[in-house]
PDB file of C-alpha atoms in Angstrom:
ATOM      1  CA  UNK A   1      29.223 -14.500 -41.993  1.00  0.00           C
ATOM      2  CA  UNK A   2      28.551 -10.867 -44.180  1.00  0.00           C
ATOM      3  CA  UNK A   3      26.249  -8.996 -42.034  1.00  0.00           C
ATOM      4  CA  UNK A   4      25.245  -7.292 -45.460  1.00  0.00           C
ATOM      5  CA  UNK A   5      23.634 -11.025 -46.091  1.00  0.00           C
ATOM      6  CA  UNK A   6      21.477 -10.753 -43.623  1.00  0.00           C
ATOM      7  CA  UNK A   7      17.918  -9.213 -43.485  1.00  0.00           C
ATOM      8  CA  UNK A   8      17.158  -7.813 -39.465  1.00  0.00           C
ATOM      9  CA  UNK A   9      13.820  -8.740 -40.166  1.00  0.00           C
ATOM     10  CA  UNK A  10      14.840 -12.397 -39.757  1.00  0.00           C
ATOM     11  CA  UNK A  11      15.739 -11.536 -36.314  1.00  0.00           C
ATOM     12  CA  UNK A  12      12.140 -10.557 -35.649  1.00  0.00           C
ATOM     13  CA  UNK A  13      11.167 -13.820 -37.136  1.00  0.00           C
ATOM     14  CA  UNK A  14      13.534 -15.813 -34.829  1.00  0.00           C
ATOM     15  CA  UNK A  15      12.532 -14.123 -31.638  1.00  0.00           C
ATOM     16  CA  UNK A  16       8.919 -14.718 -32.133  1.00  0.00           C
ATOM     17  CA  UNK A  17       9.365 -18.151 -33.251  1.00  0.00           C
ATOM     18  CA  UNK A  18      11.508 -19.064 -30.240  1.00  0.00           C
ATOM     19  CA  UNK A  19       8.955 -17.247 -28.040  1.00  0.00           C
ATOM     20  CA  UNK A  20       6.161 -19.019 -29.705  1.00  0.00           C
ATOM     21  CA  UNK A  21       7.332 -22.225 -30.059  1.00  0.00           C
ATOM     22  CA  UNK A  22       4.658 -22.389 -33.182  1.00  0.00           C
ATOM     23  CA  UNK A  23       5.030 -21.301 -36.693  1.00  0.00           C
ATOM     24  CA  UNK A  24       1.050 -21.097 -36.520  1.00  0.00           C
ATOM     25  CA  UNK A  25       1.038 -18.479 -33.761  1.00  0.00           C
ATOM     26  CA  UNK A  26       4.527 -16.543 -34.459  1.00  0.00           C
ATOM     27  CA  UNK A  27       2.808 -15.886 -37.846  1.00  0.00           C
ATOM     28  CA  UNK A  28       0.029 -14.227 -36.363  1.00  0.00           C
ATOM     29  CA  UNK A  29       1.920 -12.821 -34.015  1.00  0.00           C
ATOM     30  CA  UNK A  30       3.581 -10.593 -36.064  1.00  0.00           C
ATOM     31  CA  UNK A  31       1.157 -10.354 -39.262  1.00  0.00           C
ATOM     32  CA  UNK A  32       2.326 -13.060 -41.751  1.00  0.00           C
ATOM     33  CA  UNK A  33       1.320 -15.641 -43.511  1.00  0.00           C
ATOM     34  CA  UNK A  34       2.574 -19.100 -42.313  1.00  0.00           C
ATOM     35  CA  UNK A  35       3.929 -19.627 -45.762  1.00  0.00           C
ATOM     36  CA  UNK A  36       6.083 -16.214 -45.381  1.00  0.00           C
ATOM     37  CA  UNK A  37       6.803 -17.582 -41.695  1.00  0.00           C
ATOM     38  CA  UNK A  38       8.070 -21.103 -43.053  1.00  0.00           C
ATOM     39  CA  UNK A  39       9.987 -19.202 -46.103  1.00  0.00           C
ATOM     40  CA  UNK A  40      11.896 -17.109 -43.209  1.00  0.00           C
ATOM     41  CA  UNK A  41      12.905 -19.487 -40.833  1.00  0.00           C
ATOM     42  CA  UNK A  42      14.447 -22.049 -43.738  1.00  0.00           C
ATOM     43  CA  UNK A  43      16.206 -18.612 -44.623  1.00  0.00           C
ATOM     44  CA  UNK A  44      17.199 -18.721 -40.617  1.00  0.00           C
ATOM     45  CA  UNK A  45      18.037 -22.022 -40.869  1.00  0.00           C
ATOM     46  CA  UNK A  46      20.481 -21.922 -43.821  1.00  0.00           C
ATOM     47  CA  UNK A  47      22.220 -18.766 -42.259  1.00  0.00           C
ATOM     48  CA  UNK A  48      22.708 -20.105 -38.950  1.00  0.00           C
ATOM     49  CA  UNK A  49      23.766 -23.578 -40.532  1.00  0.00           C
ATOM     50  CA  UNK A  50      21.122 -25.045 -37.298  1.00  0.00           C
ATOM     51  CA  UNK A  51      17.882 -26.202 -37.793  1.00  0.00           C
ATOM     52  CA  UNK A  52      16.615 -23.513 -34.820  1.00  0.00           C
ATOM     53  CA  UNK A  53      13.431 -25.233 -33.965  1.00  0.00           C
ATOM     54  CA  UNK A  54      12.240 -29.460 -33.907  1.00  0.00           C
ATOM     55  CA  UNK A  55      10.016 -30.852 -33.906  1.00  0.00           C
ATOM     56  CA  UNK A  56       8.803 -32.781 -30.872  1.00  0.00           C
ATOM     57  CA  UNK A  57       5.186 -34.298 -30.672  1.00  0.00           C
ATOM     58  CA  UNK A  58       2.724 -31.538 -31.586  1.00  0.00           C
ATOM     59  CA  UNK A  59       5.069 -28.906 -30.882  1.00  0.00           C
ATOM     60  CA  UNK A  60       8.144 -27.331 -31.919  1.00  0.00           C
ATOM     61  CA  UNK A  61      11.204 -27.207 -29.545  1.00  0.00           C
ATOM     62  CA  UNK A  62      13.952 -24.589 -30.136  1.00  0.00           C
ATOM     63  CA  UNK A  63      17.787 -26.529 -30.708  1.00  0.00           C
ATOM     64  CA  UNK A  64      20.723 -25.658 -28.485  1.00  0.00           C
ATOM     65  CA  UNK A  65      21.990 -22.709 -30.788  1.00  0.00           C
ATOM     66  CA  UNK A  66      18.496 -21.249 -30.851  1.00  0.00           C
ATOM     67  CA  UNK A  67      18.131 -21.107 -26.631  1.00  0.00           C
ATOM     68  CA  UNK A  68      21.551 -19.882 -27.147  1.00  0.00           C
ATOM     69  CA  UNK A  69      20.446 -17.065 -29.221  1.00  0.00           C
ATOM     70  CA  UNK A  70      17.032 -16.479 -27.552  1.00  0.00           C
ATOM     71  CA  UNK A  71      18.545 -14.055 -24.625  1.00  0.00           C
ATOM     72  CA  UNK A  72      21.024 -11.790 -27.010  1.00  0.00           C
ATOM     73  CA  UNK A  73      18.486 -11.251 -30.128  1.00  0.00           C
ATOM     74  CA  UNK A  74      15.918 -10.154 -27.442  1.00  0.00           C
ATOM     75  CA  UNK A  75      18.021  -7.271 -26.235  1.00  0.00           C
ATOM     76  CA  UNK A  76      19.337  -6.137 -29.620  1.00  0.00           C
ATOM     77  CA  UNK A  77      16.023  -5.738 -30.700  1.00  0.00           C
ATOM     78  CA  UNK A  78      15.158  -3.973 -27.641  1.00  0.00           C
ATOM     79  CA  UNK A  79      18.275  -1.427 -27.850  1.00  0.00           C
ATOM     80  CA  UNK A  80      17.014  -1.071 -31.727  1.00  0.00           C
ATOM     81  CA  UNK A  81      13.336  -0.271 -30.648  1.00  0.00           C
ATOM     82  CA  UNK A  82      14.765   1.985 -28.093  1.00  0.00           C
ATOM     83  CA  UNK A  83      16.500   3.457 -30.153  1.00  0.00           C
ATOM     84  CA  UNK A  84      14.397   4.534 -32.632  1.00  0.00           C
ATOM     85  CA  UNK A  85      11.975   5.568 -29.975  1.00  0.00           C
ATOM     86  CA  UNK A  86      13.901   7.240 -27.965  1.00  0.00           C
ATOM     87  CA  UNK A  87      13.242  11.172 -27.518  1.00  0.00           C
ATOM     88  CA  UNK A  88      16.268  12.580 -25.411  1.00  0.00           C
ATOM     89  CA  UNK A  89      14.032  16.099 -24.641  1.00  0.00           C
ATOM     90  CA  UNK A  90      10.283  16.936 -25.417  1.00  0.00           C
ATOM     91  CA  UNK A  91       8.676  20.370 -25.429  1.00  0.00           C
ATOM     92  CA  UNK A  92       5.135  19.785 -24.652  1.00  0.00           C
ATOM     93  CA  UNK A  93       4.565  23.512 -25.856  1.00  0.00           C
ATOM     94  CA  UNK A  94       5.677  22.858 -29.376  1.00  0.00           C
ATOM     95  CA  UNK A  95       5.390  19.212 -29.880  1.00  0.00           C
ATOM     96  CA  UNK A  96       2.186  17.433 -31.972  1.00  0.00           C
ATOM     97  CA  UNK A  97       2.905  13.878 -30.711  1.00  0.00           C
ATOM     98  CA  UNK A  98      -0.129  11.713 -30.687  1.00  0.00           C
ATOM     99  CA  UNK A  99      -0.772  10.019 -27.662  1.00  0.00           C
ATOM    100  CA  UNK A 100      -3.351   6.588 -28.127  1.00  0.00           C
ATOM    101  CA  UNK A 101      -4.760   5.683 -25.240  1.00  0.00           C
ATOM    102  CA  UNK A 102      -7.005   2.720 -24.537  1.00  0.00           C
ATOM    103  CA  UNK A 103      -9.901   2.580 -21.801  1.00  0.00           C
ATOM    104  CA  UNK A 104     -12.881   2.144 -20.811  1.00  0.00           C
ATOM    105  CA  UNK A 105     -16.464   3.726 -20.974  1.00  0.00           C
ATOM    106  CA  UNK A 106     -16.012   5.344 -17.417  1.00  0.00           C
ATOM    107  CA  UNK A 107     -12.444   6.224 -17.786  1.00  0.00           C
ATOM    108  CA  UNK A 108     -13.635   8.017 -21.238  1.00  0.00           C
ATOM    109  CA  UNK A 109     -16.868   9.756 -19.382  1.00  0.00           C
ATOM    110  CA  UNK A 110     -14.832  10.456 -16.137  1.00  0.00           C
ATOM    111  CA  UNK A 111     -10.970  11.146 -17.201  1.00  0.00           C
ATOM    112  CA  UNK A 112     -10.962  12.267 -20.534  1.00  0.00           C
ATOM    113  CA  UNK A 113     -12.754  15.728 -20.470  1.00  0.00           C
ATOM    114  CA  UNK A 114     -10.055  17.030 -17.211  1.00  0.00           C
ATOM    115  CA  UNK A 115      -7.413  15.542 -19.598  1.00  0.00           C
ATOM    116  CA  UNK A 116      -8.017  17.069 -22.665  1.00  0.00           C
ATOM    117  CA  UNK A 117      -8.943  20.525 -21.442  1.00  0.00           C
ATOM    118  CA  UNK A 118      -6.053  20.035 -19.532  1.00  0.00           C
ATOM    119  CA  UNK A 119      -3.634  18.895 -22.487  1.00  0.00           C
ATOM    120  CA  UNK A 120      -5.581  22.002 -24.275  1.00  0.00           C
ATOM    121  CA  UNK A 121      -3.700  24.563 -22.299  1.00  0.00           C
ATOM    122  CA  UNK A 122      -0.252  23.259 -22.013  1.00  0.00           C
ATOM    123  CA  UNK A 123       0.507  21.372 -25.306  1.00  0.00           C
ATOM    124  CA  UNK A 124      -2.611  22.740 -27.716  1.00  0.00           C
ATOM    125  CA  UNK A 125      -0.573  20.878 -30.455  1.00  0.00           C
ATOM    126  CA  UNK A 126      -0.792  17.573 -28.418  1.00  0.00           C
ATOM    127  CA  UNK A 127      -2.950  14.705 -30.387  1.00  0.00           C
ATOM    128  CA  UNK A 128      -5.005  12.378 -28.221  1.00  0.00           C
ATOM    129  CA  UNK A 129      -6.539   9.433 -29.330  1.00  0.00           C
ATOM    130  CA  UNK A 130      -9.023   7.127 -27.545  1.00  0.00           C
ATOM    131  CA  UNK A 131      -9.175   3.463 -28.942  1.00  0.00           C
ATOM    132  CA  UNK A 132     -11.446   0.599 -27.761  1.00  0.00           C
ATOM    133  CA  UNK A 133      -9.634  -2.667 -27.055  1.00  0.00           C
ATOM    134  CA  UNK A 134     -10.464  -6.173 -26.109  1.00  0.00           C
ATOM    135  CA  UNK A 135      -9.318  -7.383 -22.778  1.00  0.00           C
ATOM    136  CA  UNK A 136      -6.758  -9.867 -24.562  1.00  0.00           C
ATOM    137  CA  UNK A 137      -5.254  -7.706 -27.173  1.00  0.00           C
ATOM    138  CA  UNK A 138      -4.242  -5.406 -24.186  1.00  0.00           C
ATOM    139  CA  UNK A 139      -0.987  -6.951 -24.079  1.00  0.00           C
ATOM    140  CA  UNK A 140      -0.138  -6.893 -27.512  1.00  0.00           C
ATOM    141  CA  UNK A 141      -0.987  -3.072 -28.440  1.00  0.00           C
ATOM    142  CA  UNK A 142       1.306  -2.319 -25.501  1.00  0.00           C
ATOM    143  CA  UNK A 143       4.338  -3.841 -26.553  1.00  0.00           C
ATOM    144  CA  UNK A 144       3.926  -3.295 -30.552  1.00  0.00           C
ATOM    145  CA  UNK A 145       3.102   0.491 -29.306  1.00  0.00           C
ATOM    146  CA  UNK A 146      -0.320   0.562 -31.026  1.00  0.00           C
ATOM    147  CA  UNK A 147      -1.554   2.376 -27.792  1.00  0.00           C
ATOM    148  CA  UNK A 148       0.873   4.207 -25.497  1.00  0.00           C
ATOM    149  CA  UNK A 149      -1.577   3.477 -22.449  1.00  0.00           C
ATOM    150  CA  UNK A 150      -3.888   1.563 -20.758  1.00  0.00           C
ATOM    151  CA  UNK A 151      -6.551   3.332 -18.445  1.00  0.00           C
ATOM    152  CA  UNK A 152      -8.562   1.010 -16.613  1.00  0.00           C
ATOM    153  CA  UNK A 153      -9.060  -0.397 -13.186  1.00  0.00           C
ATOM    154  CA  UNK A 154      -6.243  -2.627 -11.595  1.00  0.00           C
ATOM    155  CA  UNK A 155      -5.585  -6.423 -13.266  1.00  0.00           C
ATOM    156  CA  UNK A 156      -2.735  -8.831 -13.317  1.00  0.00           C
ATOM    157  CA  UNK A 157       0.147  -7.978 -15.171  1.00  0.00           C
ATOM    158  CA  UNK A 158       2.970  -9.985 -16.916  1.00  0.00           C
ATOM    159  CA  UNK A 159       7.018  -9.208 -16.555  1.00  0.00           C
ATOM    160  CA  UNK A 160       7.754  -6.168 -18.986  1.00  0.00           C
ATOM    161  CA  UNK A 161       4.398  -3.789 -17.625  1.00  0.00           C
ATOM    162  CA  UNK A 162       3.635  -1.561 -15.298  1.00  0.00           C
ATOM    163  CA  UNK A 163       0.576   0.035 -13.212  1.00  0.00           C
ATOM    164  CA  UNK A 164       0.257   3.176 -11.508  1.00  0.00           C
ATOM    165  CA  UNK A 165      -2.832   3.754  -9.636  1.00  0.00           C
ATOM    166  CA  UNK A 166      -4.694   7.102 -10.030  1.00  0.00           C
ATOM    167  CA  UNK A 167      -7.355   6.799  -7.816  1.00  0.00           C
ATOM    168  CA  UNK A 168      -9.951   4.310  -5.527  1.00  0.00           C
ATOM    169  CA  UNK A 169     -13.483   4.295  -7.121  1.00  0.00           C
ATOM    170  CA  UNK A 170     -16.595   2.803  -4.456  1.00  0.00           C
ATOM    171  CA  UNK A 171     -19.977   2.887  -5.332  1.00  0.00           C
ATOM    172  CA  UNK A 172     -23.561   4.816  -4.736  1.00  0.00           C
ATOM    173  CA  UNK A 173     -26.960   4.044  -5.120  1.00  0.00           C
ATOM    174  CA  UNK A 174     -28.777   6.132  -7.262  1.00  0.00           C
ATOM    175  CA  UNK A 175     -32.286   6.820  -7.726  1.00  0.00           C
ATOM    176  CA  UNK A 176     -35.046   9.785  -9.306  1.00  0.00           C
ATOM    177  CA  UNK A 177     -35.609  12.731  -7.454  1.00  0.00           C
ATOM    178  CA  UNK A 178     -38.894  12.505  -6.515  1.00  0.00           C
ATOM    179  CA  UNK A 179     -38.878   8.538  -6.117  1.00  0.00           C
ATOM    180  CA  UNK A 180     -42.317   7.494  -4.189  1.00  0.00           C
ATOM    181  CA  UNK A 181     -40.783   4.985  -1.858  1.00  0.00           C
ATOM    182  CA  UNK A 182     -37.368   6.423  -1.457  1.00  0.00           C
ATOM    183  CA  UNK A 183     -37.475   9.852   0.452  1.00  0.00           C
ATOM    184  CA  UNK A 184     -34.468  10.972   2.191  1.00  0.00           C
ATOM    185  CA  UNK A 185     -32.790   7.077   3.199  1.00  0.00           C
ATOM    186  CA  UNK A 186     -32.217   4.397   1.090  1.00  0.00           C
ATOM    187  CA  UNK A 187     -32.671   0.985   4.196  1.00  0.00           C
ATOM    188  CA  UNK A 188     -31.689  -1.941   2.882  1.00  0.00           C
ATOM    189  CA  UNK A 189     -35.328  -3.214   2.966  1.00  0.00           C
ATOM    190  CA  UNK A 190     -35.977  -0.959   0.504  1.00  0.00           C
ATOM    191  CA  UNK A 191     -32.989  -1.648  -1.701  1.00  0.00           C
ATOM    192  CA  UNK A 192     -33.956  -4.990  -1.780  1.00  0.00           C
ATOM    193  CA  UNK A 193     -37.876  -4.481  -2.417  1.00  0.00           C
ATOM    194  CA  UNK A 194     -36.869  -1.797  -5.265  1.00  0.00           C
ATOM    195  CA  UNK A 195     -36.243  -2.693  -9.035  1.00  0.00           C
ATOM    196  CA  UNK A 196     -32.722  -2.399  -9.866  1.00  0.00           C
ATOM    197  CA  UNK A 197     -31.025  -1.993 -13.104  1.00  0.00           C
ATOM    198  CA  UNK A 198     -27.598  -3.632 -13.678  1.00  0.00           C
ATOM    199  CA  UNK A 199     -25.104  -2.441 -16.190  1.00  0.00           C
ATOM    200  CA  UNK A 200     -23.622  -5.450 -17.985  1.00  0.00           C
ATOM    201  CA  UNK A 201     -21.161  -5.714 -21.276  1.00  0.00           C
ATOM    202  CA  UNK A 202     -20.920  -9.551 -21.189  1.00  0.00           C
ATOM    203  CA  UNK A 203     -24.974  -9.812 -21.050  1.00  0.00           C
ATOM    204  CA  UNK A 204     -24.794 -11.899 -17.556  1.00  0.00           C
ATOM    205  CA  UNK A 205     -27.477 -11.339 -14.954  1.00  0.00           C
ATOM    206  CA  UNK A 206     -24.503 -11.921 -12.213  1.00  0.00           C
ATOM    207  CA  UNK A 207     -23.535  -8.190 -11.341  1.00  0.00           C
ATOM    208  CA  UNK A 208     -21.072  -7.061  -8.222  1.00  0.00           C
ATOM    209  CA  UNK A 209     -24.084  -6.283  -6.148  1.00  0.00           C
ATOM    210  CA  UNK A 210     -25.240  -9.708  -6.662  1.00  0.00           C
ATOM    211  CA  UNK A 211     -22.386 -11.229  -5.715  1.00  0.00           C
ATOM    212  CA  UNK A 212     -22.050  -9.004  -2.691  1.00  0.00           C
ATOM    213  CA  UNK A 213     -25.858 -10.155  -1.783  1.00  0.00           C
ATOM    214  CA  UNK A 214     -25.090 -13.468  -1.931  1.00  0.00           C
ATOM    215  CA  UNK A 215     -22.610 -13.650   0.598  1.00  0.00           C
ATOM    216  CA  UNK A 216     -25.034 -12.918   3.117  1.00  0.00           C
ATOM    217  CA  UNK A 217     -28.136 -14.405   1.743  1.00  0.00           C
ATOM    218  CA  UNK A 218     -29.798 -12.300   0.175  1.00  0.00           C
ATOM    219  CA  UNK A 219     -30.756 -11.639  -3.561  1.00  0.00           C
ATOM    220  CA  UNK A 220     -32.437  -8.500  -5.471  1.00  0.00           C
ATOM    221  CA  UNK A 221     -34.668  -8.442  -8.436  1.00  0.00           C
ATOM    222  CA  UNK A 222     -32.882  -7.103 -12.118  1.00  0.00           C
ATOM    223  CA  UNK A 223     -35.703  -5.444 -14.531  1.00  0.00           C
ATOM    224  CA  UNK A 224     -33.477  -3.789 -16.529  1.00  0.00           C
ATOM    225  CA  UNK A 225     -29.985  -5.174 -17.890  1.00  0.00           C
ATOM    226  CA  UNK A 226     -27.786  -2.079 -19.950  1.00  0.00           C
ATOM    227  CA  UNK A 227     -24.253  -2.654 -21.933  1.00  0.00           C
ATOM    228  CA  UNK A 228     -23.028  -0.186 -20.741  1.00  0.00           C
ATOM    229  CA  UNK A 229     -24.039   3.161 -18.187  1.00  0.00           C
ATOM    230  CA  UNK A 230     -24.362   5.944 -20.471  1.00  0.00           C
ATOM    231  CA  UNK A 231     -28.127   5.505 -20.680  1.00  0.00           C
ATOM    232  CA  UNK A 232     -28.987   4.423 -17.040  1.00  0.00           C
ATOM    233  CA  UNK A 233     -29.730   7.956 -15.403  1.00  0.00           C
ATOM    234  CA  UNK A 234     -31.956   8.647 -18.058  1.00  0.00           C
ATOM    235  CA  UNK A 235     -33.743   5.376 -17.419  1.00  0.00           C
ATOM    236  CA  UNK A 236     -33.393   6.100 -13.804  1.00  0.00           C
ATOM    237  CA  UNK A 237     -34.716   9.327 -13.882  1.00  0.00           C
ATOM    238  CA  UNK A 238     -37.968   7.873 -15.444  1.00  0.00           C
ATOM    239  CA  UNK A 239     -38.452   4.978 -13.477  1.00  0.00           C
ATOM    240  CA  UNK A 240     -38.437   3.746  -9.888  1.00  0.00           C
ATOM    241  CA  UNK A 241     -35.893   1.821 -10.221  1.00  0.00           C
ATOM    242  CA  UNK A 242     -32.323   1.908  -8.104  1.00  0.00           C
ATOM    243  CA  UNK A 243     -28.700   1.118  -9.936  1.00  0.00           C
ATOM    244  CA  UNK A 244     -25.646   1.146  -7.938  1.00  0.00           C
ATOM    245  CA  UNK A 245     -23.054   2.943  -9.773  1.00  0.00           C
ATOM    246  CA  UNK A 246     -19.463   4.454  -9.502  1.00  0.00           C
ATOM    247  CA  UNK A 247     -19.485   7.766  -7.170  1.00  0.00           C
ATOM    248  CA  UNK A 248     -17.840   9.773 -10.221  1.00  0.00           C
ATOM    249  CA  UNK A 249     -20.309   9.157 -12.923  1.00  0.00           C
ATOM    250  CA  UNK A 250     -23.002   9.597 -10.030  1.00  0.00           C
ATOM    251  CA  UNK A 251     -21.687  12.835  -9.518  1.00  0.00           C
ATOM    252  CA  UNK A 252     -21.727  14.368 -13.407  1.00  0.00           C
ATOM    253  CA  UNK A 253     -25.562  13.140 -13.670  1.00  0.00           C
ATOM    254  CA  UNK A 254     -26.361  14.255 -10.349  1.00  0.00           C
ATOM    255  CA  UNK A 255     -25.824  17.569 -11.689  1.00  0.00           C
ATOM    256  CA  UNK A 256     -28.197  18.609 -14.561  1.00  0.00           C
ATOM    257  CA  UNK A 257     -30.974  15.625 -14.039  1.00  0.00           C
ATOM    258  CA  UNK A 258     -33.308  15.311 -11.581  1.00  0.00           C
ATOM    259  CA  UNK A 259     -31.424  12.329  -9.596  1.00  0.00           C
ATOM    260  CA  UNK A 260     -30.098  11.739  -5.983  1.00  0.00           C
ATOM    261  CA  UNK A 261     -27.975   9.234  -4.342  1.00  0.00           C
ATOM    262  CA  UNK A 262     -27.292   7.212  -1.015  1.00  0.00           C
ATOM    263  CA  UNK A 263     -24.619   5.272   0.349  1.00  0.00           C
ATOM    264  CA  UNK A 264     -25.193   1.619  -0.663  1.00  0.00           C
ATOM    265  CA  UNK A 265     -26.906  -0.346   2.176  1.00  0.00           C
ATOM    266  CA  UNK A 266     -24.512  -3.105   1.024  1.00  0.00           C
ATOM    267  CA  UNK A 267     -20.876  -3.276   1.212  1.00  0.00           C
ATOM    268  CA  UNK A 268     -19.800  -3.015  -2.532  1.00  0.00           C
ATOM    269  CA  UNK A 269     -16.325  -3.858  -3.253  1.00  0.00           C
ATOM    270  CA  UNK A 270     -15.202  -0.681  -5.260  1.00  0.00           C
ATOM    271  CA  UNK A 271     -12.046  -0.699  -7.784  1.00  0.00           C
ATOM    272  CA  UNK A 272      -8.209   1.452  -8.283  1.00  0.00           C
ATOM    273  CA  UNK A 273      -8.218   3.148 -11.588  1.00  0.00           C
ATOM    274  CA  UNK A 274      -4.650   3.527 -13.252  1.00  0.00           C
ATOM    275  CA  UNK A 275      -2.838   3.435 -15.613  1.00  0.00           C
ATOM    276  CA  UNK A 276      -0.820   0.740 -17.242  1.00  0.00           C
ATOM    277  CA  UNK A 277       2.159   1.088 -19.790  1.00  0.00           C
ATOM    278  CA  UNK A 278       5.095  -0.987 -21.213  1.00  0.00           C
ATOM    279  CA  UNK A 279       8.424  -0.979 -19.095  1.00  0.00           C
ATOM    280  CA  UNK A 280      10.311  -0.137 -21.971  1.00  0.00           C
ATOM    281  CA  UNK A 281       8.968   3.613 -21.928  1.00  0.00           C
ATOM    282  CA  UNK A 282       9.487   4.354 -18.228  1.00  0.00           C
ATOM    283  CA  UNK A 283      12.359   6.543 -18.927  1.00  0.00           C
ATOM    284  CA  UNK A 284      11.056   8.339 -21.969  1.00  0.00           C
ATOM    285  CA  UNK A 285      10.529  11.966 -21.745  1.00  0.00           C
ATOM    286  CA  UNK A 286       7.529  12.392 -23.961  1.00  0.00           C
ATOM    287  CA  UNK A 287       5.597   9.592 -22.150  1.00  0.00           C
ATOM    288  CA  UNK A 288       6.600  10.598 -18.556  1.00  0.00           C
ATOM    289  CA  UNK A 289       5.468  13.862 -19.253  1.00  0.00           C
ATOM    290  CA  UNK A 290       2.246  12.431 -20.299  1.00  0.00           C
ATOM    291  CA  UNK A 291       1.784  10.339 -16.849  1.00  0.00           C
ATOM    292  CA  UNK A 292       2.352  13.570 -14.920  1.00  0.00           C
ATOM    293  CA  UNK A 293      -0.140  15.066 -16.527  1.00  0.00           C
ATOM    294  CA  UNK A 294      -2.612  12.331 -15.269  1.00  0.00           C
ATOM    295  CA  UNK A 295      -1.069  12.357 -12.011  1.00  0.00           C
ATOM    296  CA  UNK A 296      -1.900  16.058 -11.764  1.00  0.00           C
ATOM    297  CA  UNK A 297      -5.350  15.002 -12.516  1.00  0.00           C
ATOM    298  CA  UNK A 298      -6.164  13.790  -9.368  1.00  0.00           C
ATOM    299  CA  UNK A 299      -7.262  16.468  -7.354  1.00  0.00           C
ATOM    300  CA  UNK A 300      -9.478  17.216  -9.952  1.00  0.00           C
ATOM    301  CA  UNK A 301     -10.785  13.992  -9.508  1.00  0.00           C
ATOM    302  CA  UNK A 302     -11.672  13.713  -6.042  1.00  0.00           C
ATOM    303  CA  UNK A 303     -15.257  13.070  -5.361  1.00  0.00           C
ATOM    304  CA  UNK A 304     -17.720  15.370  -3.293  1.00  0.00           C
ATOM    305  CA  UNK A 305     -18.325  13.297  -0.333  1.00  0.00           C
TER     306      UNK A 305
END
């Protein structure tokens, strides 16, 4: 066999098809059409002299030579990727990398202002971008490298990903200044005689605080359901309503609008933000660099309590 013959793409193509199990998927998978999929792995197929993958059912099944294959392909691809990737020194002083990250509203409202005035005095050259992803393309934009990393609060991870906590995030009440009912304590008889206002991106009425109320009997009346919290102080501020939000973001309001807050009458499970990145960049020096600077974030970060 010439390796001249032989097109490395088609190694792409076989990994993802042997992953996949599905010419539908691997297709998608990797941005082609299932005609260009079927084209490549007869191309596969009359290379290897093996026909790779049967069918079996309503699915395909990879051959002997194709588990064979699975293990080695997988690692020269990685040692390519790495490869190419690879930066064996980075001067954050003279470099304009970009750095994607994805996360959420709070991490862009609490994290990203430190950061960037941060980045903005040791690597002025640095590029940071900020995209918005779905929950289950997270995955997928970490391992292609369409984001270098994730900032959100903790979740499960597959093999191949890692997370690095930041910090714990619990939760306040907040409510306007001059509030008629709530002076200078927040009981919990009049948390749960107060209007409250629940931030919700999915559009369900079923918030953390209810679900902490419900496990000991109680329940609380919504008025006001947000997608997200960027609006809610101002709402807050103008009503006599209560919202129980993350101590962070209660902080930055707390500041320049006429708000205050109180410990939550309720226990209200709080969350770990961190950060989450592919395994395959834990040793490279542009990207580690980048973590520390988010670790060195975190004193910034603190709270008032």
């Amino acid at each position: 066999m010439n390796l001249r013959n032989i097109d490395l793409n088609l190694l792409v193509v076989l990994d993802v098809l042997i992953q996949e199990k599905n010419v539908t998927r691997a297709a998608e998978k990797i941005g082609l059409s299932q005609s260009a999929m079927s084209s490549a792995l007869n191309r596969l197929r009359d290379i290897l002299e093996d026909r790779l993958l049967i069918r079996q059912g309503d699915r395909m099944v990879p051959t002997a030579r194709a588990q064979n294959l699975a293990g080695p392909i997988r690692r020269i691809l990685k040692d390519i990727e790495d490869t190419l990737y690879s930066c064996p020194t980075f001067d954050a002083k003279k470099s304009n990398r970009k750095f994607s990250i994805a996360t959420t509203d709070y991490g862009e409202f609490v994290i990203l202002p430190k950061l960037a005035s941060q980045l903005e005095k040791v690597a002025p050259a640095i590029e940071l971008e900020l995209i918005r992803i779905e929950i289950k393309d997270i995955f997928s934009f970490l391992e292609k490298r369409r984001v270098d990393m994730v900032i959100s609060p903790k979740f499960e991870l597959p093999a191949g990903f890692v997370f690095e906590s930041l910090f714990d995030e619990d939760f306040v009440c907040l409510v306007r200044s001059h509030h008629p009912k709530i002076k200078d304590k927040l009981t919990l008889d009049d948390y749960l005689q107060a209007k409250h206002l629940l931030i919700s991106q999915s559009g369900s009425r079923i918030g953390i605080v209810d679900k902490a109320l419900k496990k000991i009997g109680l329940t609380r009346q919504v008025t006001i359901t947000l997608p997200h919290f960027m609006i809610a102080p101002w709402v807050i501020s103008e009503t006599d309503a209560v919202i129980a939000i993350a101590r962070r973001i209660s902080e930055r309001f707390i500041n320049f609008m006429p708000l205050k807050s109180f410990p939550c009458p309720i226990e209200i499970e709080g969350f770990t933000m961190g950060m989450t990145w592919h395994r395959r960049f834990e040793n490279d020096p542009s990207h580690k660099w980048f973590r520390n600077q988010l670790y060195q974030l975190k004193e910034l970060l603190e709270p008032e309590r």
